[in-house]
Amino acid sequence: MFSHVTLGVNDLDASIVFYDGVMKVLGYERHSRCESFAGYGRTDDAMSEINSLWILKPANGKPASGGNGTNIAFNAPDRKTVREFHRVAIKLGGTDDGLPGIREEAHTNFYAAYVIDLDGNKLVAVCHRDEKE
């Protein structure tokens, strides 16, 4: 469904430190870096520059800001990874926006953690699997 996702950032260097840490937890790495952007994905994927998360300075020169009601949700392979994503995000300067746990309003196995990155973007790590799987 998606080609890629972009998130605006104000301090690219600080954001790279944050995203290097949280994306590593989920099994992704930084594959690209330029003066105004960085890209993350699976480096073993031939389409990694398409199937990517890009952090960038907005092209219009205005400050980056997060949208209320908007989030980027990353699949996590298990609940332990969700907890580690949250821990690393907070350690690297992110803000808690929902501790790891079940969100039954979504479904009975929706185990997620919510954080706000350095620029106000809401990120979610979610495992949709039963803990026993």
Coordinates of N, CA and C in Angstrom, one line a residue:
M1 N 0.8 -1.2 0.0 CA 0.0 0.0 0.0 C 0.9 1.3 0.0
F2 N 1.9 1.3 0.7 CA 2.8 2.4 0.8 C 4.1 2.3 0.1
S3 N 4.5 3.3 -0.6 CA 5.8 3.4 -1.2 C 6.9 3.7 -0.2
H4 N 6.6 4.7 0.7 CA 7.5 5.1 1.7 C 6.8 6.0 2.6
V5 N 7.5 6.3 3.7 CA 6.9 7.3 4.7 C 8.0 8.3 5.0
T6 N 7.6 9.6 5.1 CA 8.6 10.6 5.5 C 8.1 11.3 6.7
L7 N 9.0 11.7 7.6 CA 8.8 12.5 8.8 C 9.7 13.7 8.8
G8 N 9.1 14.8 9.0 CA 9.9 16.1 9.1 C 10.6 16.2 10.4
V9 N 11.9 16.6 10.3 CA 12.7 16.8 11.5 C 13.3 18.2 11.5
N10 N 13.6 18.8 12.6 CA 14.3 20.1 12.7 C 15.8 20.0 12.8
D11 N 16.3 19.0 13.6 CA 17.7 18.8 13.8 C 18.0 17.4 13.3
L12 N 18.5 17.4 12.1 CA 18.7 16.1 11.4 C 19.8 15.2 12.2
D13 N 20.8 15.8 12.7 CA 21.9 15.1 13.4 C 21.3 14.4 14.6
A14 N 20.6 15.2 15.4 CA 20.0 14.6 16.7 C 19.0 13.6 16.3
S15 N 18.2 13.8 15.3 CA 17.2 12.8 14.9 C 17.8 11.5 14.4
I16 N 18.9 11.6 13.7 CA 19.6 10.4 13.3 C 20.1 9.6 14.4
V17 N 20.6 10.2 15.5 CA 20.9 9.4 16.7 C 19.7 8.7 17.2
F18 N 18.6 9.4 17.3 CA 17.3 8.8 17.8 C 16.9 7.6 16.9
Y19 N 16.8 7.9 15.6 CA 16.2 6.9 14.7 C 17.2 5.7 14.5
D20 N 18.5 6.0 14.6 CA 19.5 4.9 14.5 C 19.2 3.9 15.6
G21 N 18.9 4.4 16.8 CA 18.6 3.5 18.0 C 17.3 2.8 17.9
V22 N 16.2 3.5 17.6 CA 14.9 2.8 17.7 C 14.7 2.0 16.5
M23 N 15.2 2.3 15.3 CA 15.0 1.5 14.1 C 15.8 0.2 14.2
K24 N 17.0 0.3 14.9 CA 17.8 -0.9 15.1 C 17.0 -2.0 15.9
V25 N 16.3 -1.5 16.9 CA 15.5 -2.5 17.7 C 14.5 -3.2 16.8
L26 N 14.0 -2.6 15.8 CA 13.0 -3.2 14.9 C 13.6 -4.0 13.8
G27 N 14.9 -4.0 13.7 CA 15.6 -4.7 12.6 C 15.9 -3.9 11.4
Y28 N 15.8 -2.6 11.5 CA 16.1 -1.7 10.3 C 17.4 -1.0 10.5
E29 N 18.0 -0.5 9.4 CA 19.3 0.2 9.5 C 19.2 1.4 8.6
R30 N 20.0 2.4 8.9 CA 20.1 3.6 8.1 C 20.9 3.2 6.8
H31 N 20.3 3.4 5.7 CA 20.9 3.0 4.4 C 21.3 4.3 3.6
S32 N 20.8 5.4 4.0 CA 21.1 6.6 3.2 C 21.3 7.8 4.2
R33 N 22.2 8.7 3.7 CA 22.4 10.0 4.5 C 22.8 11.1 3.5
C34 N 22.1 12.2 3.6 CA 22.5 13.4 2.8 C 22.4 14.6 3.7
E35 N 22.7 15.7 3.1 CA 22.6 17.0 3.9 C 21.3 17.2 4.6
S36 N 20.2 16.8 3.9 CA 18.9 17.2 4.4 C 18.0 16.0 4.7
F37 N 18.5 14.7 4.6 CA 17.6 13.6 4.9 C 18.5 12.4 5.2
A38 N 17.8 11.4 5.8 CA 18.4 10.0 6.0 C 17.3 9.0 5.8
G39 N 17.6 7.8 5.4 CA 16.7 6.8 5.1 C 16.9 5.5 5.8
Y40 N 15.9 4.8 6.2 CA 16.0 3.6 7.0 C 15.2 2.5 6.4
G41 N 15.7 1.3 6.4 CA 15.0 0.1 5.9 C 15.8 -1.1 6.1
R42 N 15.5 -2.1 5.4 CA 16.3 -3.4 5.5 C 17.4 -3.3 4.4
T43 N 18.6 -3.3 4.8 CA 19.7 -3.2 3.9 C 19.9 -4.4 3.0
D44 N 19.2 -5.5 3.3 CA 19.3 -6.7 2.4 C 18.2 -6.7 1.4
D45 N 17.4 -5.6 1.4 CA 16.2 -5.5 0.5 C 16.7 -4.7 -0.8
A46 N 16.6 -5.3 -2.0 CA 16.9 -4.6 -3.2 C 16.1 -3.3 -3.4
M47 N 14.9 -3.3 -2.8 CA 14.0 -2.1 -2.9 C 14.1 -1.2 -1.7
S48 N 15.2 -1.3 -0.9 CA 15.3 -0.6 0.4 C 15.0 0.9 0.3
E49 N 15.4 1.5 -0.8 CA 15.2 3.0 -0.9 C 13.7 3.3 -1.2
I50 N 13.0 2.3 -1.6 CA 11.5 2.6 -1.8 C 10.8 2.2 -0.5
N51 N 11.1 1.0 0.0 CA 10.4 0.5 1.2 C 11.1 1.1 2.4
S52 N 11.0 2.4 2.6 CA 11.8 3.0 3.6 C 11.0 4.1 4.4
L53 N 11.6 4.3 5.6 CA 11.2 5.5 6.4 C 12.3 6.6 6.1
W54 N 11.9 7.7 5.7 CA 12.8 8.9 5.5 C 12.5 9.9 6.5
I55 N 13.6 10.4 7.2 CA 13.5 11.6 8.0 C 14.2 12.7 7.2
L56 N 13.5 13.9 7.3 CA 14.1 15.0 6.4 C 13.7 16.4 6.9
K57 N 14.5 17.3 6.5 CA 14.2 18.7 6.8 C 13.1 19.1 5.7
P58 N 12.0 19.7 6.1 CA 10.9 20.0 5.2 C 11.5 20.9 4.0
A59 N 11.1 20.5 2.8 CA 11.6 21.2 1.6 C 11.1 22.7 1.5
N60 N 10.0 23.0 2.2 CA 9.5 24.4 2.2 C 10.3 25.3 3.1
G61 N 11.2 24.8 3.9 CA 12.0 25.6 4.8 C 11.3 25.9 6.1
K62 N 10.0 25.5 6.3 CA 9.3 25.8 7.5 C 9.7 24.7 8.6
P63 N 9.4 25.0 9.9 CA 9.7 24.0 10.9 C 8.9 22.8 10.8
A64 N 9.5 21.7 11.1 CA 8.8 20.4 11.1 C 7.9 20.3 12.3
S65 N 6.8 19.7 12.2 CA 5.9 19.5 13.4 C 5.1 18.2 13.1
G66 N 4.7 17.6 14.2 CA 3.9 16.3 14.2 C 2.4 16.7 14.0
G67 N 1.6 15.9 13.4 CA 0.2 16.1 13.2 C -0.6 15.4 14.3
N68 N -1.5 16.1 14.9 CA -2.4 15.5 15.9 C -3.2 14.4 15.3
G69 N -3.2 13.2 15.9 CA -4.0 12.1 15.3 C -3.3 11.3 14.3
T70 N -2.0 11.7 14.0 CA -1.2 10.9 13.0 C -0.2 10.1 13.8
N71 N 0.1 8.9 13.3 CA 1.2 8.1 13.9 C 1.7 7.2 12.8
I72 N 2.9 6.8 13.0 CA 3.6 5.8 12.1 C 3.7 4.6 13.0
A73 N 3.1 3.5 12.6 CA 3.2 2.2 13.4 C 4.1 1.2 12.7
F74 N 5.0 0.7 13.4 CA 6.0 -0.3 12.9 C 5.6 -1.6 13.5
N75 N 5.6 -2.7 12.6 CA 5.4 -4.0 13.1 C 6.6 -4.5 13.9
A76 N 6.3 -5.1 15.0 CA 7.4 -5.7 15.8 C 7.1 -7.2 15.8
P77 N 8.2 -8.0 15.9 CA 8.0 -9.5 15.8 C 7.4 -10.1 17.0
D78 N 7.6 -9.4 18.2 CA 7.1 -10.0 19.4 C 7.0 -8.8 20.5
R79 N 6.4 -9.2 21.6 CA 6.1 -8.1 22.6 C 7.4 -7.6 23.3
K80 N 8.4 -8.5 23.4 CA 9.7 -8.1 23.9 C 10.3 -6.9 23.1
T81 N 10.2 -7.0 21.8 CA 10.7 -6.0 20.9 C 9.9 -4.7 21.1
V82 N 8.6 -4.8 21.3 CA 7.8 -3.6 21.6 C 8.3 -2.9 22.9
R83 N 8.6 -3.6 23.9 CA 9.1 -3.1 25.2 C 10.5 -2.4 24.9
E84 N 11.3 -3.1 24.2 CA 12.7 -2.6 23.9 C 12.6 -1.3 23.1
F85 N 11.8 -1.3 22.1 CA 11.6 -0.1 21.3 C 11.2 1.1 22.2
H86 N 10.3 0.9 23.1 CA 9.9 2.0 24.0 C 11.0 2.4 24.9
R87 N 11.7 1.5 25.5 CA 12.9 1.8 26.4 C 13.9 2.6 25.6
V88 N 14.3 2.1 24.4 CA 15.4 2.8 23.7 C 14.9 4.2 23.3
A89 N 13.7 4.3 22.8 CA 13.1 5.6 22.4 C 13.2 6.6 23.6
I90 N 12.8 6.2 24.8 CA 12.9 7.1 25.9 C 14.3 7.5 26.3
K91 N 15.2 6.5 26.2 CA 16.6 6.7 26.6 C 17.2 7.7 25.6
L92 N 16.8 7.7 24.3 CA 17.4 8.6 23.3 C 16.6 9.9 23.2
G93 N 15.8 10.3 24.2 CA 15.2 11.6 24.2 C 13.8 11.7 23.8
G94 N 13.2 10.5 23.4 CA 11.7 10.5 23.1 C 10.9 10.7 24.3
T95 N 9.6 10.9 24.1 CA 8.7 11.1 25.2 C 7.6 10.0 25.2
D96 N 7.4 9.4 26.3 CA 6.3 8.3 26.4 C 5.0 8.9 26.1
D97 N 4.2 8.2 25.2 CA 2.9 8.6 24.9 C 1.9 7.4 25.0
G98 N 2.4 6.3 25.7 CA 1.6 5.1 26.0 C 2.5 3.9 26.2
L99 N 2.6 3.5 27.5 CA 3.4 2.4 27.9 C 3.1 1.1 27.1
P100 N 4.0 0.2 27.0 CA 3.8 -1.1 26.3 C 2.6 -1.8 27.0
G101 N 1.7 -2.3 26.2 CA 0.5 -3.0 26.7 C -0.5 -3.3 25.7
I102 N -1.5 -4.1 26.1 CA -2.6 -4.5 25.2 C -3.5 -3.3 25.0
R103 N -4.0 -3.1 23.8 CA -5.0 -2.1 23.5 C -6.2 -2.9 22.9
E104 N -7.0 -3.4 23.8 CA -8.2 -4.2 23.4 C -9.1 -3.5 22.5
E105 N -9.2 -2.2 22.6 CA -10.1 -1.4 21.7 C -9.7 -1.7 20.2
A106 N -8.5 -2.0 19.9 CA -8.1 -2.3 18.6 C -8.4 -3.8 18.3
H107 N -7.8 -4.7 19.1 CA -8.1 -6.1 19.1 C -7.4 -6.8 20.2
T108 N -7.7 -8.0 20.5 CA -7.2 -8.7 21.8 C -5.7 -8.9 21.8
N109 N -5.0 -8.9 20.7 CA -3.6 -9.1 20.6 C -2.8 -7.9 20.2
F110 N -3.4 -6.7 20.2 CA -2.8 -5.5 19.8 C -1.9 -5.0 21.0
Y111 N -0.6 -5.4 21.0 CA 0.3 -5.0 22.0 C 1.2 -3.9 21.5
A112 N 1.1 -2.8 22.0 CA 1.8 -1.6 21.4 C 2.4 -0.7 22.5
A113 N 3.3 0.1 22.0 CA 3.9 1.2 22.8 C 4.0 2.4 21.9
Y114 N 3.7 3.6 22.5 CA 3.7 4.8 21.8 C 4.7 5.8 22.3
V115 N 5.4 6.4 21.4 CA 6.4 7.5 21.8 C 6.3 8.6 20.9
I116 N 6.8 9.8 21.4 CA 6.9 11.0 20.5 C 8.4 11.2 20.3
D117 N 8.7 11.4 19.0 CA 10.2 11.6 18.7 C 10.6 13.0 19.1
L118 N 11.8 13.4 18.7 CA 12.3 14.7 19.1 C 11.6 15.9 18.4
D119 N 10.8 15.6 17.4 CA 10.1 16.7 16.7 C 8.6 16.6 16.8
G120 N 8.1 15.8 17.7 CA 6.6 15.7 17.9 C 5.9 14.7 17.1
N121 N 6.6 13.8 16.3 CA 6.0 12.8 15.5 C 5.7 11.6 16.4
K122 N 4.5 11.1 16.3 CA 4.1 9.9 17.1 C 4.5 8.6 16.4
L123 N 5.2 7.8 17.1 CA 5.7 6.5 16.6 C 5.1 5.4 17.5
V124 N 4.8 4.3 16.8 CA 4.2 3.1 17.5 C 4.9 1.9 17.1
A125 N 5.3 1.0 18.1 CA 5.7 -0.3 17.8 C 4.6 -1.2 18.2
V126 N 4.2 -2.1 17.4 CA 3.0 -3.0 17.7 C 3.3 -4.4 17.2
C127 N 2.9 -5.3 18.1 CA 2.9 -6.8 17.8 C 1.4 -7.2 17.8
H128 N 1.0 -7.8 16.7 CA -0.4 -8.3 16.6 C -0.6 -9.7 16.9
R129 N 0.5 -10.4 17.4 CA 0.5 -11.8 17.7 C 0.2 -12.1 19.1
D130 N -0.4 -13.2 19.4 CA -0.5 -13.8 20.7 C 0.8 -14.0 21.4
E131 N 1.0 -13.7 22.6 CA 2.2 -13.8 23.3 C 2.8 -15.2 23.2
K132 N 2.0 -16.2 23.0 CA 2.4 -17.6 22.9 C 3.0 -18.0 21.6
E133 N 2.7 -17.2 20.6 CA 3.1 -17.5 19.2 C 4.6 -17.2 19.0

